[in-house]
């Protein structure tokens, strides 16, 4: 499974994954022109785009992608929130698998401050690799078997965030929102411990806060726990 990071932050999120046969876009939270560049101006290489929820740092270019003949797969709640429609829109539901090219995809529900957020387990029918993609959630209520790759939000360190509230660098209302709608390092570690990691080769840490994190420490702790290759996407 190849993963190409186009953007990963609160300013925008967008990734390309490929199993050598099918290419998928994960999120469309950057300007359309940047997505074109990331695809080497070959939008036709994309079999589709998965969007987790309606916030612009994940969905900004969704409407433009559909105008340019790229199919969007997202929840009905997200589509309604964005007022999207048309034959390029494919609403998907929690727990109902679907297929795009050589990828079998299982959506699952998340906990975030938006209409109907989803995560995805993406299995290649060609390589038998299995990717967990999860972002923008307070926690993950499910466990998964046979994972080979993990792309997970690892947004903040709780102690750093609390310290920034004490010093006035972060307002209490914002800290509360962050803690109720994003995953901390400790939550990510708990999620990893809950899953069978025996086949996991690579872990990508996504959507890391610019001010409330320590990227090197995040990477070291996840590597120490899992023994996998760990990449911090900033």
Short mmCIF file of C-alpha atoms in Angstrom, two decimals:
data_model
loop_
_atom_site.label_atom_id
_atom_site.label_comp_id
_atom_site.label_asym_id
_atom_site.label_seq_id
_atom_site.Cartn_x
_atom_site.Cartn_y
_atom_site.Cartn_z
CA UNK A 1 0.00 0.00 0.00
CA UNK A 2 1.47 3.31 -1.06
CA UNK A 3 0.48 6.47 0.82
CA UNK A 4 1.13 9.96 -0.55
CA UNK A 5 0.51 12.87 1.82
CA UNK A 6 -0.65 16.07 0.10
CA UNK A 7 -1.63 17.88 3.32
CA UNK A 8 -2.22 16.99 6.96
CA UNK A 9 -3.16 19.74 9.41
CA UNK A 10 -6.04 21.91 10.57
CA UNK A 11 -5.39 23.99 7.43
CA UNK A 12 -6.18 21.05 5.14
CA UNK A 13 -6.08 17.28 4.80
CA UNK A 14 -5.65 15.22 1.65
CA UNK A 15 -3.95 11.89 0.88
CA UNK A 16 -3.62 9.48 -2.04
CA UNK A 17 -3.47 5.72 -1.47
CA UNK A 18 -2.75 3.04 -4.04
CA UNK A 19 -2.46 -0.75 -4.11
CA UNK A 20 -0.78 -0.65 -7.51
CA UNK A 21 -4.09 -1.07 -9.33
CA UNK A 22 -6.53 1.43 -7.82
CA UNK A 23 -5.82 4.98 -6.60
CA UNK A 24 -8.09 6.63 -4.04
CA UNK A 25 -8.14 10.15 -2.68
CA UNK A 26 -8.75 10.39 1.06
CA UNK A 27 -10.25 13.80 1.91
CA UNK A 28 -10.40 16.92 -0.25
CA UNK A 29 -9.51 19.61 2.26
CA UNK A 30 -7.14 21.64 0.10
CA UNK A 31 -7.70 23.79 -3.00
CA UNK A 32 -8.55 21.89 -6.15
CA UNK A 33 -5.39 23.08 -7.89
CA UNK A 34 -3.22 21.51 -5.19
CA UNK A 35 -5.05 18.21 -5.63
CA UNK A 36 -4.38 18.41 -9.38
CA UNK A 37 -0.67 18.91 -8.71
CA UNK A 38 -0.65 16.04 -6.23
CA UNK A 39 -2.13 13.78 -8.89
CA UNK A 40 0.41 15.01 -11.47
CA UNK A 41 -2.57 16.56 -13.29
CA UNK A 42 -4.06 13.10 -13.93
CA UNK A 43 -7.41 13.24 -12.14
CA UNK A 44 -8.55 10.33 -14.28
CA UNK A 45 -6.16 8.13 -12.29
CA UNK A 46 -8.41 8.54 -9.24
CA UNK A 47 -11.10 5.89 -8.81
CA UNK A 48 -12.87 8.08 -6.26
CA UNK A 49 -12.54 10.20 -3.13
CA UNK A 50 -13.55 9.30 0.43
CA UNK A 51 -14.53 12.23 2.67
CA UNK A 52 -14.96 11.73 6.41
CA UNK A 53 -17.04 14.82 7.28
CA UNK A 54 -18.10 18.28 6.18
CA UNK A 55 -15.49 20.56 7.76
CA UNK A 56 -13.61 22.47 5.09
CA UNK A 57 -10.19 21.16 6.07
CA UNK A 58 -11.49 17.80 4.84
CA UNK A 59 -14.14 18.68 2.24
CA UNK A 60 -13.18 22.02 0.66
CA UNK A 61 -12.70 20.75 -2.91
CA UNK A 62 -15.42 18.10 -2.90
CA UNK A 63 -17.86 19.98 -5.13
CA UNK A 64 -15.13 20.89 -7.61
CA UNK A 65 -13.94 17.28 -7.78
CA UNK A 66 -17.46 16.14 -8.68
CA UNK A 67 -17.63 18.81 -11.40
CA UNK A 68 -14.38 17.33 -12.75
CA UNK A 69 -15.86 13.79 -12.87
CA UNK A 70 -14.40 12.41 -9.62
CA UNK A 71 -16.87 10.34 -7.59
CA UNK A 72 -17.27 11.31 -3.92
CA UNK A 73 -18.10 8.75 -1.24
CA UNK A 74 -19.30 10.18 2.07
CA UNK A 75 -22.17 10.00 4.54
CA UNK A 76 -25.59 11.44 3.76
CA UNK A 77 -25.15 13.74 6.75
CA UNK A 78 -21.98 15.17 5.24
CA UNK A 79 -23.61 15.54 1.82
CA UNK A 80 -26.58 17.36 3.35
CA UNK A 81 -24.33 19.65 5.39
CA UNK A 82 -22.39 20.58 2.23
CA UNK A 83 -25.56 20.71 0.08
CA UNK A 84 -23.99 18.28 -2.37
CA UNK A 85 -25.99 16.31 -4.91
CA UNK A 86 -25.65 14.77 -8.36
CA UNK A 87 -24.67 11.49 -9.95
CA UNK A 88 -21.04 11.77 -8.77
CA UNK A 89 -22.17 11.70 -5.14
CA UNK A 90 -22.37 8.28 -3.48
CA UNK A 91 -23.78 8.33 0.08
CA UNK A 92 -22.39 5.51 2.22
CA UNK A 93 -23.50 4.24 5.61
CA UNK A 94 -21.91 3.03 8.81
CA UNK A 95 -21.38 -0.74 8.66
CA UNK A 96 -22.30 -1.17 4.98
CA UNK A 97 -19.32 -2.20 2.85
CA UNK A 98 -18.81 -1.06 -0.75
CA UNK A 99 -16.18 -1.54 -3.44
CA UNK A 100 -14.16 0.92 -5.52
CA UNK A 101 -11.91 -0.80 -8.02
CA UNK A 102 -9.75 -3.28 -6.10
CA UNK A 103 -10.58 -1.73 -2.73
CA UNK A 104 -13.28 -3.07 -0.40
CA UNK A 105 -14.27 -0.32 2.04
CA UNK A 106 -16.11 -0.55 5.35
CA UNK A 107 -17.30 2.77 6.83
CA UNK A 108 -17.71 3.12 10.60
CA UNK A 109 -19.06 5.93 12.76
CA UNK A 110 -16.90 8.38 14.70
CA UNK A 111 -17.42 11.00 17.44
CA UNK A 112 -16.89 14.56 16.21
CA UNK A 113 -18.73 17.90 16.22
CA UNK A 114 -20.34 17.50 12.81
CA UNK A 115 -23.29 15.83 11.12
CA UNK A 116 -22.31 12.21 10.40
CA UNK A 117 -18.54 11.57 10.56
CA UNK A 118 -17.07 8.32 9.30
CA UNK A 119 -13.80 6.41 9.41
CA UNK A 120 -12.88 3.74 6.88
CA UNK A 121 -11.25 0.32 6.83
CA UNK A 122 -9.88 -0.15 3.31
CA UNK A 123 -8.86 -3.62 2.15
CA UNK A 124 -7.04 -4.27 -1.11
CA UNK A 125 -8.50 -7.26 -2.92
CA UNK A 126 -5.30 -7.33 -4.98
CA UNK A 127 -2.66 -7.35 -2.21
CA UNK A 128 -4.75 -8.34 0.86
CA UNK A 129 -3.37 -5.32 2.70
CA UNK A 130 -5.77 -3.60 5.11
CA UNK A 131 -5.63 0.10 5.98
CA UNK A 132 -7.39 1.79 8.90
CA UNK A 133 -8.10 5.47 8.20
CA UNK A 134 -9.43 7.48 11.14
CA UNK A 135 -9.34 11.20 11.85
CA UNK A 136 -11.22 13.92 13.73
CA UNK A 137 -12.82 11.89 16.48
CA UNK A 138 -12.86 11.82 20.27
CA UNK A 139 -12.17 8.07 20.26
CA UNK A 140 -12.75 4.90 18.21
CA UNK A 141 -15.33 2.50 19.64
CA UNK A 142 -14.35 -0.44 17.41
CA UNK A 143 -11.40 -2.81 17.07
CA UNK A 144 -10.13 -4.29 13.81
CA UNK A 145 -8.42 -7.48 12.71
CA UNK A 146 -5.64 -8.01 10.19
CA UNK A 147 -4.52 -4.40 9.82
CA UNK A 148 -1.32 -3.82 7.84
CA UNK A 149 -1.38 -0.01 7.68
CA UNK A 150 -2.84 2.64 9.99
CA UNK A 151 -3.48 6.30 9.24
CA UNK A 152 -4.70 7.95 12.43
CA UNK A 153 -5.19 11.41 13.80
CA UNK A 154 -2.84 12.15 16.70
CA UNK A 155 -3.81 15.72 17.37
CA UNK A 156 -2.53 16.85 20.75
CA UNK A 157 -0.76 16.05 24.00
CA UNK A 158 -3.13 16.51 26.92
CA UNK A 159 -0.49 17.93 29.28
CA UNK A 160 0.77 20.42 26.71
CA UNK A 161 -2.80 21.55 25.99
CA UNK A 162 -3.63 21.97 29.70
CA UNK A 163 -0.41 23.91 30.24
CA UNK A 164 -1.33 26.23 27.36
CA UNK A 165 -4.72 26.86 28.99
CA UNK A 166 -2.93 27.79 32.23
CA UNK A 167 -0.66 30.25 30.43
CA UNK A 168 -3.52 31.75 28.41
CA UNK A 169 -2.16 30.55 25.06
CA UNK A 170 -5.32 28.48 24.50
CA UNK A 171 -8.78 29.60 25.59
CA UNK A 172 -10.68 27.12 27.81
CA UNK A 173 -13.61 26.85 25.37
CA UNK A 174 -11.22 25.88 22.56
CA UNK A 175 -9.42 23.34 24.74
CA UNK A 176 -12.78 21.79 25.63
CA UNK A 177 -13.71 21.50 21.95
CA UNK A 178 -10.35 19.95 21.09
CA UNK A 179 -10.60 17.38 23.89
CA UNK A 180 -14.18 16.45 22.96
CA UNK A 181 -13.65 16.10 19.21
CA UNK A 182 -10.03 15.10 18.52
CA UNK A 183 -7.74 12.27 19.58
CA UNK A 184 -4.88 12.89 21.98
CA UNK A 185 -1.64 10.90 21.92
CA UNK A 186 -2.86 8.89 24.92
CA UNK A 187 -6.13 8.04 23.15
CA UNK A 188 -4.22 6.92 20.06
CA UNK A 189 -1.96 4.70 22.16
CA UNK A 190 -5.02 3.17 23.84
CA UNK A 191 -6.58 2.52 20.43
CA UNK A 192 -3.41 0.84 19.20
CA UNK A 193 -3.18 -1.35 22.31
CA UNK A 194 -6.77 -2.49 21.76
CA UNK A 195 -6.03 -3.81 18.26
CA UNK A 196 -4.04 -6.74 16.92
CA UNK A 197 -0.91 -5.11 15.50
CA UNK A 198 0.91 -8.31 14.53
CA UNK A 199 0.69 -7.53 10.79
CA UNK A 200 1.01 -3.74 10.96
CA UNK A 201 3.88 -2.46 8.83
CA UNK A 202 3.38 1.31 8.79
CA UNK A 203 1.59 3.89 10.94
CA UNK A 204 0.97 7.46 9.79
CA UNK A 205 0.23 10.07 12.46
CA UNK A 206 -2.06 12.72 10.97
CA UNK A 207 -3.63 16.09 11.75
CA UNK A 208 -1.07 16.99 14.43
CA UNK A 209 -1.69 20.29 16.23
CA UNK A 210 0.93 22.92 15.48
CA UNK A 211 1.03 24.22 19.05
CA UNK A 212 -0.27 21.45 21.31
CA UNK A 213 1.94 18.56 20.26
CA UNK A 214 5.49 17.21 20.19
CA UNK A 215 5.97 15.39 16.90
CA UNK A 216 9.25 13.70 17.83
CA UNK A 217 7.84 12.42 21.13
CA UNK A 218 4.66 11.21 19.39
CA UNK A 219 6.71 9.23 16.87
CA UNK A 220 8.99 7.74 19.53
CA UNK A 221 6.14 6.59 21.78
CA UNK A 222 4.15 5.02 18.93
CA UNK A 223 7.25 3.30 17.57
CA UNK A 224 8.14 1.97 21.00
CA UNK A 225 4.65 0.55 21.49
CA UNK A 226 4.15 -0.97 18.04
CA UNK A 227 7.54 -1.71 16.51
CA UNK A 228 6.16 -0.47 13.17
CA UNK A 229 7.51 2.17 10.83
CA UNK A 230 6.01 5.46 12.02
CA UNK A 231 5.63 8.58 9.90
CA UNK A 232 4.61 11.97 11.29
CA UNK A 233 2.64 13.92 8.67
CA UNK A 234 2.98 17.67 9.10
#
